[in-house]
Amino acid sequence: MTIIELAAQLARELKIRPEQAQTAVELLDSGNTLPFIARYRKEATGELDEEQLRHIQERTGYLRNLAERKSEVLAQIESQGKLTEELEKSIKQAVQLQEVEDIYLPFRPKKRTRAQVAREKGLEPLAQKLRIQQPGNPAEWAAEFINSESGVETPEEALTGARDILAEEISENPSIRATLRRTLFQTGFVTATLVVPEEEAP
């Protein structure tokens, strides 16, 4: 992110002129403190107060970290040969670090999971049938995937593996994660219980 792009975004957030934001960022980058800029550089910043300068300082750090993380994620996915135009667009348009991490989650190197084991056993097609919920009997579909060589001995084992694949796909879906996170923030609540030391218990 260039300083001009950064200043433009900060200006939109604070409803100030881009040149004010750019000057503030340059002064902060030069090592000047918030009180010093607020008191002695008013003419340069167009009378920005300390609270506005603090917002600029905090958001500058966040936005730069966001831009750096986007570049890292894009490079990682590209190195795997899985970067599509749609995926690249989603990452570049993300406005929060959490969005970037949610998009990257399916591509993040991970330990061998139960879903990976199920895929190795050839159960991906069964998972696809379950995913689209087409009419039929899942137990009968699963019976077609019994293979002692791959370690699938029963229809239930096949269904369990297919469910593991679906569970991983759902848990790593960025839109589902965003919806759940938003719902939890809006409707969730936290409870706390006072733990009384044993010697003080009645």
mmCIF file of C-alpha atoms in Angstrom:
data_model
loop_
_atom_site.group_PDB
_atom_site.id
_atom_site.type_symbol
_atom_site.label_atom_id
_atom_site.label_comp_id
_atom_site.label_asym_id
_atom_site.label_seq_id
_atom_site.Cartn_x
_atom_site.Cartn_y
_atom_site.Cartn_z
ATOM 1 C CA MET A 1 0.000 0.000 0.000
ATOM 2 C CA THR A 2 1.478 3.322 -1.068
ATOM 3 C CA ILE A 3 1.352 6.329 1.232
ATOM 4 C CA ILE A 4 -1.081 7.992 -1.180
ATOM 5 C CA GLU A 5 -3.479 5.026 -0.989
ATOM 6 C CA LEU A 6 -3.074 4.930 2.775
ATOM 7 C CA ALA A 7 -3.747 8.657 3.107
ATOM 8 C CA ALA A 8 -6.847 8.385 0.917
ATOM 9 C CA GLN A 9 -8.334 5.681 3.107
ATOM 10 C CA LEU A 10 -7.512 7.499 6.333
ATOM 11 C CA ALA A 11 -9.059 10.661 4.914
ATOM 12 C CA ARG A 12 -12.298 8.807 4.169
ATOM 13 C CA GLU A 13 -12.422 7.347 7.673
ATOM 14 C CA LEU A 14 -11.718 10.647 9.460
ATOM 15 C CA LYS A 15 -13.441 12.910 6.933
ATOM 16 C CA ILE A 16 -10.320 15.005 6.498
ATOM 17 C CA ARG A 17 -8.289 15.963 3.451
ATOM 18 C CA PRO A 18 -5.887 13.346 2.042
ATOM 19 C CA GLU A 19 -2.971 15.779 2.324
ATOM 20 C CA GLN A 20 -3.649 16.147 6.050
ATOM 21 C CA ALA A 21 -3.521 12.393 6.513
ATOM 22 C CA GLN A 22 -0.406 12.044 4.375
ATOM 23 C CA THR A 23 1.434 14.752 6.305
ATOM 24 C CA ALA A 24 0.487 13.119 9.619
ATOM 25 C CA VAL A 25 1.711 9.715 8.459
ATOM 26 C CA GLU A 26 5.000 11.182 7.240
ATOM 27 C CA LEU A 27 5.528 12.962 10.557
ATOM 28 C CA LEU A 28 4.772 9.779 12.509
ATOM 29 C CA ASP A 29 7.082 7.766 10.258
ATOM 30 C CA SER A 30 9.819 10.270 11.044
ATOM 31 C CA GLY A 31 9.571 9.413 14.723
ATOM 32 C CA ASN A 32 7.595 12.390 15.965
ATOM 33 C CA THR A 33 5.302 11.814 18.944
ATOM 34 C CA LEU A 34 1.559 12.483 18.977
ATOM 35 C CA PRO A 35 1.765 15.367 21.491
ATOM 36 C CA PHE A 36 4.584 17.012 19.524
ATOM 37 C CA ILE A 37 2.693 16.840 16.219
ATOM 38 C CA ALA A 38 -0.579 18.002 17.796
ATOM 39 C CA ARG A 39 1.096 20.971 19.481
ATOM 40 C CA TYR A 40 3.883 22.052 17.155
ATOM 41 C CA ARG A 41 2.854 20.853 13.685
ATOM 42 C CA LYS A 42 -0.728 22.143 13.573
ATOM 43 C CA GLU A 43 -0.103 24.195 10.449
ATOM 44 C CA ALA A 44 1.339 21.206 8.608
ATOM 45 C CA THR A 45 -1.493 18.833 9.542
ATOM 46 C CA GLY A 46 -4.325 21.318 9.180
ATOM 47 C CA GLU A 47 -5.102 21.485 12.895
ATOM 48 C CA LEU A 48 -5.465 17.732 13.490
ATOM 49 C CA ASP A 49 -5.942 17.059 17.190
ATOM 50 C CA GLU A 50 -4.268 14.326 19.222
ATOM 51 C CA GLU A 51 -7.268 11.998 19.021
ATOM 52 C CA GLN A 52 -7.330 12.187 15.235
ATOM 53 C CA LEU A 53 -3.586 11.643 15.125
ATOM 54 C CA ARG A 54 -3.913 8.605 17.395
ATOM 55 C CA HIS A 55 -6.496 7.134 15.031
ATOM 56 C CA ILE A 56 -4.160 7.741 12.113
ATOM 57 C CA GLN A 57 -1.286 6.080 13.972
ATOM 58 C CA GLU A 58 -3.314 2.985 14.912
ATOM 59 C CA ARG A 59 -4.972 2.581 11.527
ATOM 60 C CA THR A 60 -1.701 3.120 9.674
ATOM 61 C CA GLY A 61 -0.161 0.197 11.531
ATOM 62 C CA TYR A 62 -3.207 -1.996 10.960
ATOM 63 C CA LEU A 63 -3.567 -1.187 7.265
ATOM 64 C CA ARG A 64 0.111 -1.764 6.598
ATOM 65 C CA ASN A 65 -0.024 -5.119 8.376
ATOM 66 C CA LEU A 66 -3.136 -5.977 6.366
ATOM 67 C CA ALA A 67 -1.427 -5.135 3.075
ATOM 68 C CA GLU A 68 1.652 -7.151 4.039
ATOM 69 C CA ARG A 69 -0.450 -10.150 5.047
ATOM 70 C CA LYS A 70 -2.386 -10.007 1.782
ATOM 71 C CA SER A 71 0.878 -10.157 -0.157
ATOM 72 C CA GLU A 72 2.065 -13.130 1.925
ATOM 73 C CA VAL A 73 -1.188 -15.036 1.473
ATOM 74 C CA LEU A 74 -1.308 -14.363 -2.265
ATOM 75 C CA ALA A 75 2.256 -15.626 -2.623
ATOM 76 C CA GLN A 76 1.553 -18.750 -0.550
ATOM 77 C CA ILE A 77 -1.549 -19.704 -2.537
ATOM 78 C CA GLU A 78 0.170 -18.942 -5.832
ATOM 79 C CA SER A 79 3.089 -21.189 -4.863
ATOM 80 C CA GLN A 80 0.557 -24.021 -4.486
ATOM 81 C CA GLY A 81 -0.760 -23.365 -7.993
ATOM 82 C CA LYS A 82 -4.257 -22.666 -6.641
ATOM 83 C CA LEU A 83 -4.577 -18.907 -7.054
ATOM 84 C CA THR A 84 -7.587 -18.021 -9.227
ATOM 85 C CA GLU A 85 -8.740 -14.584 -10.384
ATOM 86 C CA GLU A 86 -11.764 -14.792 -8.080
ATOM 87 C CA LEU A 87 -9.633 -15.784 -5.102
ATOM 88 C CA GLU A 88 -7.126 -13.020 -5.779
ATOM 89 C CA LYS A 89 -9.936 -10.479 -6.019
ATOM 90 C CA SER A 90 -11.444 -11.634 -2.708
ATOM 91 C CA ILE A 91 -8.115 -11.293 -0.924
ATOM 92 C CA LYS A 92 -7.357 -7.864 -2.361
ATOM 93 C CA GLN A 93 -10.825 -6.570 -1.453
ATOM 94 C CA ALA A 94 -10.686 -7.835 2.147
ATOM 95 C CA VAL A 95 -10.798 -5.000 4.667
ATOM 96 C CA GLN A 96 -9.941 -6.977 7.806
ATOM 97 C CA LEU A 97 -7.114 -9.336 8.721
ATOM 98 C CA GLN A 98 -9.670 -11.916 9.848
ATOM 99 C CA GLU A 99 -11.200 -11.967 6.367
ATOM 100 C CA VAL A 100 -7.794 -12.681 4.846
ATOM 101 C CA GLU A 101 -7.124 -15.473 7.340
ATOM 102 C CA ASP A 102 -10.536 -17.034 6.683
ATOM 103 C CA ILE A 103 -9.875 -17.080 2.943
ATOM 104 C CA TYR A 104 -6.390 -18.525 3.483
ATOM 105 C CA LEU A 105 -7.514 -21.234 5.929
ATOM 106 C CA PRO A 106 -8.200 -23.979 3.338
ATOM 107 C CA PHE A 107 -4.746 -23.405 1.840
ATOM 108 C CA ARG A 108 -2.810 -23.177 5.089
ATOM 109 C CA PRO A 109 -0.321 -26.048 5.578
ATOM 110 C CA LYS A 110 -1.754 -28.280 8.247
ATOM 111 C CA LYS A 111 -1.214 -31.579 9.970
ATOM 112 C CA ARG A 112 -2.811 -34.647 8.427
ATOM 113 C CA THR A 113 -6.498 -34.395 9.241
ATOM 114 C CA ARG A 114 -9.287 -36.972 9.266
ATOM 115 C CA ALA A 115 -10.668 -35.305 6.152
ATOM 116 C CA GLN A 116 -7.337 -35.749 4.370
ATOM 117 C CA VAL A 117 -7.289 -39.409 5.355
ATOM 118 C CA ALA A 118 -10.829 -39.798 4.000
ATOM 119 C CA ARG A 119 -9.840 -38.192 0.703
ATOM 120 C CA GLU A 120 -6.894 -40.556 0.433
ATOM 121 C CA LYS A 121 -9.363 -43.398 0.827
ATOM 122 C CA GLY A 122 -11.290 -42.153 -2.197
ATOM 123 C CA LEU A 123 -14.326 -40.858 -0.316
ATOM 124 C CA GLU A 124 -14.498 -37.411 -1.928
ATOM 125 C CA PRO A 125 -17.200 -38.499 -4.464
ATOM 126 C CA LEU A 126 -19.353 -39.798 -1.612
ATOM 127 C CA ALA A 127 -18.952 -36.490 0.202
ATOM 128 C CA GLN A 128 -20.054 -34.685 -2.972
ATOM 129 C CA LYS A 129 -23.232 -36.770 -3.116
ATOM 130 C CA LEU A 130 -24.001 -35.924 0.487
ATOM 131 C CA ARG A 131 -23.183 -32.261 -0.122
ATOM 132 C CA ILE A 132 -25.781 -31.767 -2.865
ATOM 133 C CA GLN A 133 -28.342 -33.837 -0.940
ATOM 134 C CA GLN A 134 -29.557 -35.678 -3.997
ATOM 135 C CA PRO A 135 -32.402 -38.187 -3.543
ATOM 136 C CA GLY A 136 -31.323 -41.677 -2.572
ATOM 137 C CA ASN A 137 -30.086 -43.845 0.257
ATOM 138 C CA PRO A 138 -26.717 -42.712 1.675
ATOM 139 C CA ALA A 139 -26.065 -46.187 3.081
ATOM 140 C CA GLU A 140 -26.398 -47.667 -0.409
ATOM 141 C CA TRP A 141 -24.064 -45.035 -1.849
ATOM 142 C CA ALA A 142 -21.575 -45.749 0.908
ATOM 143 C CA ALA A 143 -21.621 -49.476 0.161
ATOM 144 C CA GLU A 144 -20.114 -48.721 -3.233
ATOM 145 C CA PHE A 145 -17.015 -47.327 -1.516
ATOM 146 C CA ILE A 146 -16.182 -50.367 0.599
ATOM 147 C CA ASN A 147 -12.588 -51.260 -0.182
ATOM 148 C CA SER A 148 -10.458 -53.273 2.207
ATOM 149 C CA GLU A 149 -7.275 -52.148 0.455
ATOM 150 C CA SER A 150 -7.994 -48.492 1.257
ATOM 151 C CA GLY A 151 -9.212 -49.310 4.753
ATOM 152 C CA VAL A 152 -12.948 -48.801 4.243
ATOM 153 C CA GLU A 153 -14.578 -51.932 5.634
ATOM 154 C CA THR A 154 -18.206 -50.896 6.128
ATOM 155 C CA PRO A 155 -20.740 -48.389 4.767
ATOM 156 C CA GLU A 156 -20.663 -46.592 8.119
ATOM 157 C CA GLU A 157 -16.895 -46.114 7.854
ATOM 158 C CA ALA A 158 -17.382 -44.647 4.389
ATOM 159 C CA LEU A 159 -20.095 -42.286 5.646
ATOM 160 C CA THR A 160 -17.955 -41.234 8.595
ATOM 161 C CA GLY A 161 -15.099 -40.341 6.252
ATOM 162 C CA ALA A 162 -17.413 -38.423 3.935
ATOM 163 C CA ARG A 163 -18.800 -36.494 6.889
ATOM 164 C CA ASP A 164 -15.252 -35.628 7.961
ATOM 165 C CA ILE A 165 -14.641 -34.139 4.516
ATOM 166 C CA LEU A 166 -17.841 -32.103 4.661
ATOM 167 C CA ALA A 167 -17.136 -30.917 8.201
ATOM 168 C CA GLU A 168 -13.725 -29.603 7.159
ATOM 169 C CA GLU A 169 -15.115 -27.874 4.075
ATOM 170 C CA ILE A 170 -17.860 -26.179 6.077
ATOM 171 C CA SER A 171 -15.535 -25.112 8.881
ATOM 172 C CA GLU A 172 -13.108 -23.570 6.384
ATOM 173 C CA ASN A 173 -15.723 -21.748 4.284
ATOM 174 C CA PRO A 174 -15.042 -17.980 4.631
ATOM 175 C CA SER A 175 -18.666 -16.890 4.191
ATOM 176 C CA ILE A 176 -19.938 -19.394 6.759
ATOM 177 C CA ARG A 177 -17.242 -18.371 9.245
ATOM 178 C CA ALA A 178 -18.101 -14.692 8.744
ATOM 179 C CA THR A 179 -21.814 -15.363 9.258
ATOM 180 C CA LEU A 180 -21.206 -17.381 12.413
ATOM 181 C CA ARG A 181 -18.824 -14.783 13.816
ATOM 182 C CA ARG A 182 -21.326 -11.997 13.125
ATOM 183 C CA THR A 183 -24.162 -13.981 14.722
ATOM 184 C CA LEU A 184 -22.088 -14.733 17.815
ATOM 185 C CA PHE A 185 -21.122 -11.081 18.223
ATOM 186 C CA GLN A 186 -24.750 -9.999 17.878
ATOM 187 C CA THR A 187 -26.500 -12.657 19.963
ATOM 188 C CA GLY A 188 -23.840 -14.370 22.072
ATOM 189 C CA PHE A 189 -23.218 -13.671 25.726
ATOM 190 C CA VAL A 190 -20.543 -14.489 28.256
ATOM 191 C CA THR A 191 -21.226 -15.739 31.758
ATOM 192 C CA ALA A 192 -18.848 -15.896 34.678
ATOM 193 C CA THR A 193 -19.031 -17.728 37.971
ATOM 194 C CA LEU A 194 -17.160 -16.683 41.080
ATOM 195 C CA VAL A 195 -14.971 -19.514 42.253
ATOM 196 C CA VAL A 196 -14.801 -19.488 46.033
ATOM 197 C CA PRO A 197 -11.626 -20.942 47.551
ATOM 198 C CA GLU A 198 -12.345 -24.210 49.341
ATOM 199 C CA GLU A 199 -11.383 -22.779 52.721
ATOM 200 C CA GLU A 200 -13.947 -19.995 52.272
ATOM 201 C CA ALA A 201 -16.775 -22.258 51.099
ATOM 202 C CA PRO A 202 -19.787 -22.377 53.483
#
